[in-house]
PDB file of C-alpha atoms in Angstrom:
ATOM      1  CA  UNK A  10      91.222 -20.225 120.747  1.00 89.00           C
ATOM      2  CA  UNK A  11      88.548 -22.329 121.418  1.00 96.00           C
ATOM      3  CA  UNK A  12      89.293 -26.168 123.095  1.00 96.00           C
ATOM      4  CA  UNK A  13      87.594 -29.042 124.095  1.00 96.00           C
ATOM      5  CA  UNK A  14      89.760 -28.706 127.736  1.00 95.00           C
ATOM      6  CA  UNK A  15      86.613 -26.863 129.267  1.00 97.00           C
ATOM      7  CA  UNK A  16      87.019 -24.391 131.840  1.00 97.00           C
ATOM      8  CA  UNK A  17      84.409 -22.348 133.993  1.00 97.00           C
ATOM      9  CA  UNK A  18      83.205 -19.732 131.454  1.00 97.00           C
ATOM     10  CA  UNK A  19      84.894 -21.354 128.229  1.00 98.00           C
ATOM     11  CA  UNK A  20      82.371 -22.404 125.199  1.00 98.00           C
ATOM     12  CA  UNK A  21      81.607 -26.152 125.594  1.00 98.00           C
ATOM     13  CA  UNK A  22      78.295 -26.527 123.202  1.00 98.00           C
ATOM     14  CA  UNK A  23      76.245 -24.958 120.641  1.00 98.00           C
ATOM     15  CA  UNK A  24      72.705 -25.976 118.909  1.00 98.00           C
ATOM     16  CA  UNK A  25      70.161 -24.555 117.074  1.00 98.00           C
ATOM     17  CA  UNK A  26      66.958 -24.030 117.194  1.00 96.00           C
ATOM     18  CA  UNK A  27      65.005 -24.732 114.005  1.00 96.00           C
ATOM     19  CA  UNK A  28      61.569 -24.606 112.928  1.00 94.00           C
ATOM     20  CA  UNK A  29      61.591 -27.756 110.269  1.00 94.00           C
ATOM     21  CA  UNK A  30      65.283 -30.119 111.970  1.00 94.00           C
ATOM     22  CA  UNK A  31      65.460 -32.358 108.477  1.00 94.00           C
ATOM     23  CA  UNK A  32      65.466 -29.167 106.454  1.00 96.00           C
ATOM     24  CA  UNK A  33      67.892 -27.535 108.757  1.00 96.00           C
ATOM     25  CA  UNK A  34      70.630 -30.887 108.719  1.00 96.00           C
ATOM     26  CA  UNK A  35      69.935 -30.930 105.096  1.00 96.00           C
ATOM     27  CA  UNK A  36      71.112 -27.646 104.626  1.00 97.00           C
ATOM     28  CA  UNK A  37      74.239 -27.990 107.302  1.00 98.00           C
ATOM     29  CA  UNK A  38      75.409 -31.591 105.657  1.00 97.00           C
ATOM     30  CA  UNK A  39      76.054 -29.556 102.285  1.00 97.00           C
ATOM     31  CA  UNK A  40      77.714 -26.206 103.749  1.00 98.00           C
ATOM     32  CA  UNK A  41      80.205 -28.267 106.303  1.00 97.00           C
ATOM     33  CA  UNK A  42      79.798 -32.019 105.613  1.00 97.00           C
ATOM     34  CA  UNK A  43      78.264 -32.256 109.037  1.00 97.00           C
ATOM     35  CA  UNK A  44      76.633 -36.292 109.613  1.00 96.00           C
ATOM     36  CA  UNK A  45      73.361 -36.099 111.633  1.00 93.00           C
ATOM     37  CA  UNK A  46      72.268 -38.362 114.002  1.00 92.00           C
ATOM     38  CA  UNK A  47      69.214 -38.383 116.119  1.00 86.00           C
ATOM     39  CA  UNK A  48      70.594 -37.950 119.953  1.00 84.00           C
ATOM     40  CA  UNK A  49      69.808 -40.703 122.660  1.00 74.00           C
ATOM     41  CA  UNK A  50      66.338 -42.068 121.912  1.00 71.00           C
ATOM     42  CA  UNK A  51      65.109 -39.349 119.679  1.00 71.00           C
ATOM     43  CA  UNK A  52      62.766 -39.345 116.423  1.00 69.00           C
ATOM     44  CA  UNK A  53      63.091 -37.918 113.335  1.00 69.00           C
ATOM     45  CA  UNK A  54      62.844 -34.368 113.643  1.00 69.00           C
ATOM     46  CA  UNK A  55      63.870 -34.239 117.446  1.00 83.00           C
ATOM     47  CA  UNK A  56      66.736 -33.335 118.787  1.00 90.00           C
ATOM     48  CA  UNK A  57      69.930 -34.368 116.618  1.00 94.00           C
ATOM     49  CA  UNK A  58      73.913 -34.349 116.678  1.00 96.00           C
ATOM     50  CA  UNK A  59      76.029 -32.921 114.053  1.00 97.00           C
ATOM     51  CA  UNK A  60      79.225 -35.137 113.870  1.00 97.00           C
ATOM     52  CA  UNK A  61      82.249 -33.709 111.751  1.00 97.00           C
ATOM     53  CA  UNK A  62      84.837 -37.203 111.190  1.00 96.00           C
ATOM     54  CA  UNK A  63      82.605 -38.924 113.960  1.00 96.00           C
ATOM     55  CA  UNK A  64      83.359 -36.049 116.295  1.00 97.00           C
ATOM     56  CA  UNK A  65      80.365 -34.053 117.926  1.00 97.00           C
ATOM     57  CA  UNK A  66      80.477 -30.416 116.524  1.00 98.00           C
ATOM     58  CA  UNK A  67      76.629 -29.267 117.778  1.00 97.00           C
ATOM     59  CA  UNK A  68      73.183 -30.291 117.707  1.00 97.00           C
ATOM     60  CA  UNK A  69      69.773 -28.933 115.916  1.00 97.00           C
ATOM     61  CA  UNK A  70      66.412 -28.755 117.761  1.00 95.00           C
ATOM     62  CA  UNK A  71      62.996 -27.996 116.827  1.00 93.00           C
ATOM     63  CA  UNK A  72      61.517 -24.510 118.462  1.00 90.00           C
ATOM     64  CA  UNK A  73      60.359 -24.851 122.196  1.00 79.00           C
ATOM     65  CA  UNK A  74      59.582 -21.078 123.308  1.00 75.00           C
ATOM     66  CA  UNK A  75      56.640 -19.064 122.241  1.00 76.00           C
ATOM     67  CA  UNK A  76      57.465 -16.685 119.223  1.00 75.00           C
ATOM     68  CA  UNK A  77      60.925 -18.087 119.050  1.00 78.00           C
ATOM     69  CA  UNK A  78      63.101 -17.541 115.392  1.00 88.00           C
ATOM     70  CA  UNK A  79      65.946 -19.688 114.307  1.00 93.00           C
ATOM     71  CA  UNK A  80      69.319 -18.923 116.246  1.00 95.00           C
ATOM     72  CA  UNK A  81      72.166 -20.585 117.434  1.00 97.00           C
ATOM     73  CA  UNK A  82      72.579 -21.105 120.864  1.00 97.00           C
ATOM     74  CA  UNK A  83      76.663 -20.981 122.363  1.00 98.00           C
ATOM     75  CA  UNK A  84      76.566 -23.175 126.027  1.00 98.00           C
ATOM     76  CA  UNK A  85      79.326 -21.911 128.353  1.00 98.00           C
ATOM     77  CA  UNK A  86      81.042 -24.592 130.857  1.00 98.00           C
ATOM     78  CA  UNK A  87      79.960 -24.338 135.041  1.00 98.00           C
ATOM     79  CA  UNK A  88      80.685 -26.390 137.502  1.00 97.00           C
ATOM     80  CA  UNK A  89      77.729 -25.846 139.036  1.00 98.00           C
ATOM     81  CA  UNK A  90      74.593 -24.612 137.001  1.00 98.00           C
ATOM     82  CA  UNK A  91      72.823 -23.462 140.197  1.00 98.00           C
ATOM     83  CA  UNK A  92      75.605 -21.280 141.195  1.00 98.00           C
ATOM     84  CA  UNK A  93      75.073 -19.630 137.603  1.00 98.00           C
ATOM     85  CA  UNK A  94      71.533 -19.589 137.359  1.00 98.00           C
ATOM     86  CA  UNK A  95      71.705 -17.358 141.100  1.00 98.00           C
ATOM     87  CA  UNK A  96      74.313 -15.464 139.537  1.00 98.00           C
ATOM     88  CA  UNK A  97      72.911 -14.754 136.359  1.00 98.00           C
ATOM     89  CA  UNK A  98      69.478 -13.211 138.449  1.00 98.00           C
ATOM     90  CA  UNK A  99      71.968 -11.234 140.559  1.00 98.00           C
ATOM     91  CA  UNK A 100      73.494  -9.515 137.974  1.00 98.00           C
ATOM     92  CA  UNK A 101      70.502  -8.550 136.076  1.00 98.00           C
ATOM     93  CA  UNK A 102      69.555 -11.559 133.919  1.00 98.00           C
ATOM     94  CA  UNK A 103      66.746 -13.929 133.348  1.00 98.00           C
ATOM     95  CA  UNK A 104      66.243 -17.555 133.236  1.00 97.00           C
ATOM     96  CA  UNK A 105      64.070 -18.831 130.595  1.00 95.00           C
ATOM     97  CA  UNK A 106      64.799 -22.374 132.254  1.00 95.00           C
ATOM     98  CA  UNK A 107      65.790 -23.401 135.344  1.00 96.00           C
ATOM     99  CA  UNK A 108      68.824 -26.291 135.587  1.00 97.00           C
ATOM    100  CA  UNK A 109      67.600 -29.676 134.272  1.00 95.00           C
ATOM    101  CA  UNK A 110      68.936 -32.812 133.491  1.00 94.00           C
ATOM    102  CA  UNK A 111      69.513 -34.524 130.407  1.00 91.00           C
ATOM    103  CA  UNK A 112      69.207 -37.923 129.914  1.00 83.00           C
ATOM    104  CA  UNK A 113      70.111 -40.297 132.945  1.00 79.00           C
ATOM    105  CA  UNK A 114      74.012 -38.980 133.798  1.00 87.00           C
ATOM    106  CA  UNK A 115      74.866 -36.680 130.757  1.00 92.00           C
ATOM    107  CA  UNK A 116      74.547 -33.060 132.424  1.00 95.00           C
ATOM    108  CA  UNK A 117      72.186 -30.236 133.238  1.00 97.00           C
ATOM    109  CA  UNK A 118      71.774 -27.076 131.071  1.00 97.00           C
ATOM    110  CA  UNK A 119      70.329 -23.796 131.537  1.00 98.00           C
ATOM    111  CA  UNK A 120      68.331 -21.239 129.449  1.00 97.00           C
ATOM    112  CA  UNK A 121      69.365 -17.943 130.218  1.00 98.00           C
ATOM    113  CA  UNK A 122      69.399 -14.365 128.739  1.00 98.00           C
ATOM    114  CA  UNK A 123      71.439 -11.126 129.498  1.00 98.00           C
ATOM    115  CA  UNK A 124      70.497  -7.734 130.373  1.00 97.00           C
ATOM    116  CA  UNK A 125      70.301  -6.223 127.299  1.00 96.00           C
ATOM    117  CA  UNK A 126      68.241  -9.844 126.036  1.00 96.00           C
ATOM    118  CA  UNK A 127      71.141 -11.841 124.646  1.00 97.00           C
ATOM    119  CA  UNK A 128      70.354 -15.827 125.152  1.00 96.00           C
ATOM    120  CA  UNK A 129      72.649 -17.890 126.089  1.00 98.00           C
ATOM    121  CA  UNK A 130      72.761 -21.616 128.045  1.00 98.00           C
ATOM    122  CA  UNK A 131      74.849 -23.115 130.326  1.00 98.00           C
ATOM    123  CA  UNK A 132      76.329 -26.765 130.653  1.00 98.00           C
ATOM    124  CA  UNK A 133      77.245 -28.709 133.771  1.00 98.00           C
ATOM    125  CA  UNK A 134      78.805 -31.665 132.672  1.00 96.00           C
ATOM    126  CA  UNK A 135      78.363 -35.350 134.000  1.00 94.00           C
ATOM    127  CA  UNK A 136      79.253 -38.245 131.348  1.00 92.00           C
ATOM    128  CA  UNK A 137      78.859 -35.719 128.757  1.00 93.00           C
ATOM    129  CA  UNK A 138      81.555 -32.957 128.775  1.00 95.00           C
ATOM    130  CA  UNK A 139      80.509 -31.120 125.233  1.00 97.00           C
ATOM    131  CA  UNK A 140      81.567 -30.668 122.012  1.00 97.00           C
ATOM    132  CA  UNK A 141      84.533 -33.294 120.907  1.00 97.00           C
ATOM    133  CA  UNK A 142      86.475 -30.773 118.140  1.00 97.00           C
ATOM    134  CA  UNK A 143      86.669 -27.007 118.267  1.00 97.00           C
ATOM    135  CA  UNK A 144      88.967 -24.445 116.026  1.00 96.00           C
ATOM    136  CA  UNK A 145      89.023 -26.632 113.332  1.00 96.00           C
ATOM    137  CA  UNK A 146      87.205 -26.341 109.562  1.00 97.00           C
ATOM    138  CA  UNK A 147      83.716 -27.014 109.760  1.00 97.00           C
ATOM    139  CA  UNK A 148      83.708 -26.603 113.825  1.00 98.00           C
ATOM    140  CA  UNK A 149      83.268 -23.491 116.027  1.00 98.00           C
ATOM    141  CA  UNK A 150      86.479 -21.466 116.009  1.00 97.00           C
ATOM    142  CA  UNK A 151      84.704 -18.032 117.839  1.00 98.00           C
ATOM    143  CA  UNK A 152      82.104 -16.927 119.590  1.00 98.00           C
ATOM    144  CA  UNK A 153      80.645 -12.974 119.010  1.00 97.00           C
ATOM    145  CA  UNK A 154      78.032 -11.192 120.956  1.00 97.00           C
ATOM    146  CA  UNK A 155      76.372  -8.100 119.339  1.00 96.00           C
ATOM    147  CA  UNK A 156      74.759  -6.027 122.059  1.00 96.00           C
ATOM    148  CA  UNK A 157      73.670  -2.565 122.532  1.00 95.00           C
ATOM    149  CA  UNK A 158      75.133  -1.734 125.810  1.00 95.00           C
ATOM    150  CA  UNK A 159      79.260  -3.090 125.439  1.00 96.00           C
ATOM    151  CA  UNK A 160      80.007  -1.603 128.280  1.00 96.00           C
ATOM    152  CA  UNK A 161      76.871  -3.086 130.772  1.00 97.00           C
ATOM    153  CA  UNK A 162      77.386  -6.679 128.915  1.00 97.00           C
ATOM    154  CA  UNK A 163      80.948  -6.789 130.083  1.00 97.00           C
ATOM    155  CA  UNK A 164      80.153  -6.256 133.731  1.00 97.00           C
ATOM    156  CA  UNK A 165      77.204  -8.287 133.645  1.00 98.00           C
ATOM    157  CA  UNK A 166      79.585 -11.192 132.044  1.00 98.00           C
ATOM    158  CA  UNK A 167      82.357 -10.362 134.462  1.00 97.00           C
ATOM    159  CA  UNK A 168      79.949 -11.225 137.361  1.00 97.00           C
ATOM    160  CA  UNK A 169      78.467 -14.075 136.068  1.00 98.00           C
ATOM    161  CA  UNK A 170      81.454 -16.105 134.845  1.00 98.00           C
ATOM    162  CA  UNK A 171      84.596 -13.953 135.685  1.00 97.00           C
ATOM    163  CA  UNK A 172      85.914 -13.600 131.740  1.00 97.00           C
ATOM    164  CA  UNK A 173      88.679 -11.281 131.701  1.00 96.00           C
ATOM    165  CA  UNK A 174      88.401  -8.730 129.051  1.00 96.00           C
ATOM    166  CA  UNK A 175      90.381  -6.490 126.928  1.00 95.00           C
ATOM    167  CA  UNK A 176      89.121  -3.631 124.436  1.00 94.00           C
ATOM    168  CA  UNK A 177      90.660  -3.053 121.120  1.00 92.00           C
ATOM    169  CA  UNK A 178      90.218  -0.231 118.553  1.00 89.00           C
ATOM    170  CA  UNK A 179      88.361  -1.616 115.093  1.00 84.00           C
ATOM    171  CA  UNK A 180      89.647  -0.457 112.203  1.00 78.00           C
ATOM    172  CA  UNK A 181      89.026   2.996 110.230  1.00 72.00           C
ATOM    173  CA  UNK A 182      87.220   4.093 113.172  1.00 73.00           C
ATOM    174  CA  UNK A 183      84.625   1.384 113.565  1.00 75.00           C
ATOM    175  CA  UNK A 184      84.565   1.677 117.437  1.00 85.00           C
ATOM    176  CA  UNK A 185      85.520  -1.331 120.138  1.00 92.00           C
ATOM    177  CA  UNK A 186      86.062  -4.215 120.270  1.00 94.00           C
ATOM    178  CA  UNK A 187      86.396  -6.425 123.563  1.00 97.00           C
ATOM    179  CA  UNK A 188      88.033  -9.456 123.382  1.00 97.00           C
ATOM    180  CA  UNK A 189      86.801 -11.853 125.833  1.00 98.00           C
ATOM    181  CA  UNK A 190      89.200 -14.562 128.188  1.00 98.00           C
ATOM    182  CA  UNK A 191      87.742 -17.360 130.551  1.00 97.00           C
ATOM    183  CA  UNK A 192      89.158 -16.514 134.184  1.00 95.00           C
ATOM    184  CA  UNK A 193      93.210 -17.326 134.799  1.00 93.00           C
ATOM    185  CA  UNK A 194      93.324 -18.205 131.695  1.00 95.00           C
ATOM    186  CA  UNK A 195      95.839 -16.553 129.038  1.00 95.00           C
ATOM    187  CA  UNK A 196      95.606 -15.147 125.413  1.00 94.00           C
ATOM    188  CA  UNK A 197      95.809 -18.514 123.685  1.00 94.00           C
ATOM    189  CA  UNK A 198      92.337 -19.056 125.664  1.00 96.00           C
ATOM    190  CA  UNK A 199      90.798 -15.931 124.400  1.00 97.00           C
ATOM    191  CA  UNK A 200      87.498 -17.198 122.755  1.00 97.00           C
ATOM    192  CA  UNK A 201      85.379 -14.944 121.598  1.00 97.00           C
ATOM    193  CA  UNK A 202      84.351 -10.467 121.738  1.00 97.00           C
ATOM    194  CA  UNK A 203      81.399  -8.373 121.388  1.00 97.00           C
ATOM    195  CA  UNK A 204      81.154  -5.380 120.268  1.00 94.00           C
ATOM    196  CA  UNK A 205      78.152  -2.718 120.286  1.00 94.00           C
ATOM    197  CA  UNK A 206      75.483  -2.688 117.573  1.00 91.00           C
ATOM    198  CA  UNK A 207      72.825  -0.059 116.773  1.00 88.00           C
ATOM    199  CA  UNK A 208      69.375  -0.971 117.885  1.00 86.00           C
ATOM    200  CA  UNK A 209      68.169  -0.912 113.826  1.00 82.00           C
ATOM    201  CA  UNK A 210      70.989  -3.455 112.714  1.00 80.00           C
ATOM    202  CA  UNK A 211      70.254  -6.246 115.245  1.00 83.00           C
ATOM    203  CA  UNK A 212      68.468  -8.625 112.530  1.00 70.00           C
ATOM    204  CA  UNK A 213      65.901 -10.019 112.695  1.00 71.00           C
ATOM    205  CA  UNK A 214      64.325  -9.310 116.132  1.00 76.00           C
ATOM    206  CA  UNK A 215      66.146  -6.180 117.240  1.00 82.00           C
ATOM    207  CA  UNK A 216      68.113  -7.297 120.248  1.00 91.00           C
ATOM    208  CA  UNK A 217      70.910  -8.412 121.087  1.00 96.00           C
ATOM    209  CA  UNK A 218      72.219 -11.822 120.107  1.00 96.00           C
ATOM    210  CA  UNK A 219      75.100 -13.989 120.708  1.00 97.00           C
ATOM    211  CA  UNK A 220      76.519 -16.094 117.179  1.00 95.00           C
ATOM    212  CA  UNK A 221      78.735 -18.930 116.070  1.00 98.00           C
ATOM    213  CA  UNK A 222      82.331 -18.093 114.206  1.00 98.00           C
ATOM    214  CA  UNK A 223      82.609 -21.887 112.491  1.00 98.00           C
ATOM    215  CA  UNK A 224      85.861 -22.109 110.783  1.00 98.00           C
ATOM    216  CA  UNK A 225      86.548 -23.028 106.772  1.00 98.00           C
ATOM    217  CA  UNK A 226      89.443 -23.942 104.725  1.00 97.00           C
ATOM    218  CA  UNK A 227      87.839 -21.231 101.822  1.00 97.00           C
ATOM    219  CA  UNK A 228      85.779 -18.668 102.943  1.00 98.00           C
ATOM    220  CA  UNK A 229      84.461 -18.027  99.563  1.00 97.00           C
ATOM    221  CA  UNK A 230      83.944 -21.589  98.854  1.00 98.00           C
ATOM    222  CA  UNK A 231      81.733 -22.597 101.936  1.00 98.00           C
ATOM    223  CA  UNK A 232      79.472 -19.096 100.859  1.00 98.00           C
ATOM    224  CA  UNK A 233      79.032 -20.673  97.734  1.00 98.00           C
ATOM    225  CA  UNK A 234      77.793 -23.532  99.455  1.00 98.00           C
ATOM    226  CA  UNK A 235      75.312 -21.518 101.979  1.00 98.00           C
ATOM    227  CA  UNK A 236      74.115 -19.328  98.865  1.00 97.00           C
ATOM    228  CA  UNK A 237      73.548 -22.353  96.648  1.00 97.00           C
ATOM    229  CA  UNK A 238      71.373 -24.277  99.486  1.00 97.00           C
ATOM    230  CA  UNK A 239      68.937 -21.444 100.319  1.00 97.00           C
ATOM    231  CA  UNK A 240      71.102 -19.379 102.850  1.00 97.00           C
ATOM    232  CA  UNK A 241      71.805 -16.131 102.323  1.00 97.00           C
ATOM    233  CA  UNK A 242      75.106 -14.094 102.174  1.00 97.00           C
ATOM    234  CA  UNK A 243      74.612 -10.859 104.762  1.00 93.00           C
ATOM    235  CA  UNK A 244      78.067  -9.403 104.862  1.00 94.00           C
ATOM    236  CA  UNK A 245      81.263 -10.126 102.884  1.00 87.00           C
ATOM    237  CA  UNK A 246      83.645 -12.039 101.977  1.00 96.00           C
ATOM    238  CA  UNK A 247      86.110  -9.826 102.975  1.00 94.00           C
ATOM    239  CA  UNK A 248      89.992 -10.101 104.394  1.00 93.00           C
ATOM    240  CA  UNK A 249      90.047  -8.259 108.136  1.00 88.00           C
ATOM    241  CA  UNK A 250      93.656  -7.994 108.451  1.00 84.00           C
ATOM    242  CA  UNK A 251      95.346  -9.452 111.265  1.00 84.00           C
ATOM    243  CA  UNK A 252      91.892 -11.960 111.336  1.00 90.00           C
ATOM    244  CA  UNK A 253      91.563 -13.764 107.972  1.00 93.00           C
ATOM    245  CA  UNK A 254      89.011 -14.121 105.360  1.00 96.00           C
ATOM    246  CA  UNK A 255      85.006 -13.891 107.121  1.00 96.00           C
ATOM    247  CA  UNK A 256      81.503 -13.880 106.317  1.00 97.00           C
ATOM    248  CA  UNK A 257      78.205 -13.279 107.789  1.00 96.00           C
ATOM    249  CA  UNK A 258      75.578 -15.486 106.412  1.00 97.00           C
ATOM    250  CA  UNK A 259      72.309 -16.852 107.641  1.00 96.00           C
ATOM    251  CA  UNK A 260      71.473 -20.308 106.843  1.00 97.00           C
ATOM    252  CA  UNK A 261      67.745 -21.151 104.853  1.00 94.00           C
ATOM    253  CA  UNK A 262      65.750 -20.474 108.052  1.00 95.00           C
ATOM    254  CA  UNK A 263      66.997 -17.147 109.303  1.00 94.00           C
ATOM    255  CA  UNK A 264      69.656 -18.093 111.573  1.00 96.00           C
ATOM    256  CA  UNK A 265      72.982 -16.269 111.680  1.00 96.00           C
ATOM    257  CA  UNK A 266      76.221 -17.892 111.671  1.00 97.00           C
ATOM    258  CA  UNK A 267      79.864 -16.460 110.984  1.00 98.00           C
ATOM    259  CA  UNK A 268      82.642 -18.255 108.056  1.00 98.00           C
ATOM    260  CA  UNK A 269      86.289 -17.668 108.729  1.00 98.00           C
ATOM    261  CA  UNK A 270      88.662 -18.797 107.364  1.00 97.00           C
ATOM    262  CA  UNK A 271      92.147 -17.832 109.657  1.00 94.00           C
ATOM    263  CA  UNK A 272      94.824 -15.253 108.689  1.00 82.00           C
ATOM    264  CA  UNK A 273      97.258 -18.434 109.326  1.00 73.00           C
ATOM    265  CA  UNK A 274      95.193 -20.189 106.553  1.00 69.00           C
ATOM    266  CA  UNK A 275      95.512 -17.729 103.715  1.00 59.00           C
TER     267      UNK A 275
END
């Protein structure tokens, strides 16, 4: 379950990267009924919240790194983004960008990617703690990281943040699954897994890649809505038992996003 009571390690943010913003909100007011509004002093076509009842669910950006696609980026809580950053070279990593602040008071963030060349940020809070609604429809209900070495991600995530994980068996023989937990924290806190992927199914670039689980009401409902404003259906809808009903999609640029609607919700 994902909250907005952040602890070290636990999801507090997510944005997107996208190569035209007003197409990108366009296409994200339709699927989830997301408002937009440009953040702080921003243009038109800068960087911009996505508020769900006047609550702030994530953000859209335009492209800042050199050959960079569409993708969601998930922001994990720190107290203290240098700590990370150190941490994050020690174990392996890279950082695309060093700490910085945003805005006057409102935190600092971190670019950062994995061993295996999963990208991920960090966010030390000031005035600006993160998202304000999680595990609700049209908010971010899991997080998933497809990788190509399970076993090397979960140390190298283990060192960096101190998740607690747990492996399960997928079904019919599909391999593992690990289930990941922020530190002294218990099940209910449990907010996200990875699981390995083959080098030749890691769309569109070929590595590894971290992606948002945002939750729905109707699974097959909100596809509708991605198919019928240029996204594209990947996997699905089907029922994973024990889960609920899910879907892979990516939305009219290229970027990959997960529906689910909860076993609870059926």
């Amino acid at each position: 379950m994902i909250t907005t009571d952040f602890v070290p390690g636990s999801p507090c943010w997510l944005d997107l990267g996208a190569p035209d913003v007003e197409v990108a909100t366009a296409f994200y007011r339709a699927v989830f009924g997301w408002r937009s509004e440009p953040f702080g002093d921003q243009q038109a076509g800068g960087y911009t919240l996505f508020r769900l009842d006047g609550k702030a669910v994530g953000a859209v950006g335009p492209l800042t790194e050199d050959g960079a696609t569409s993708a969601w980026t998930i922001y994990f809580h720190t107290p203290d983004a240098d700590a990370t950053v150190k941490a994050v070279e020690q174990a392996g990593g890279s950082v695309r960008s060093q700490p910085v602040m945003v805005g006057a008071e409102d935190g600092r963030f971190a670019q950062l990617t994995d061993p295996q060349g999963a990208d991920f940020a960090v966010w030390q809070p000031a005035r600006y703690p993160g998202f304000e609604a999680a595990d609700a429809p049209g908010s971010l209900g899991w997080t998933e990281l497809y990788t190509t070495d399970p076993a090397a991600a979960q140390t190298f995530y283990r060192s960096v943040f101190d998740w607690h994980t747990q492996d399960m068996p997928l079904p019919a023989g599909g391999g593992t699954y690990t289930l990941l937990t922020p530190a002294h924290c218990g099940d209910d806190r449990t907010h996200g897994g990875l699981m390995g992927v083959p080098t030749d199914l890691l769309a569109p670039t070929g590595k590894p890649y971290w992606h948002p689980v945002f939750i729905s009401k109707d699974c097959d409902a909100t596809v509708g809505l991605v198919t019928g404003n240029g996204g594209t259906l990947s996997m699905g809808p089907e029922t994973a038992e024990g889960v609920g009903r899910l879907a892979v999609c990516t939305d009219s640029a290229g970027a990959e996003f997960v529906i689910l609607t909860p076993h609870g919700a059926l």
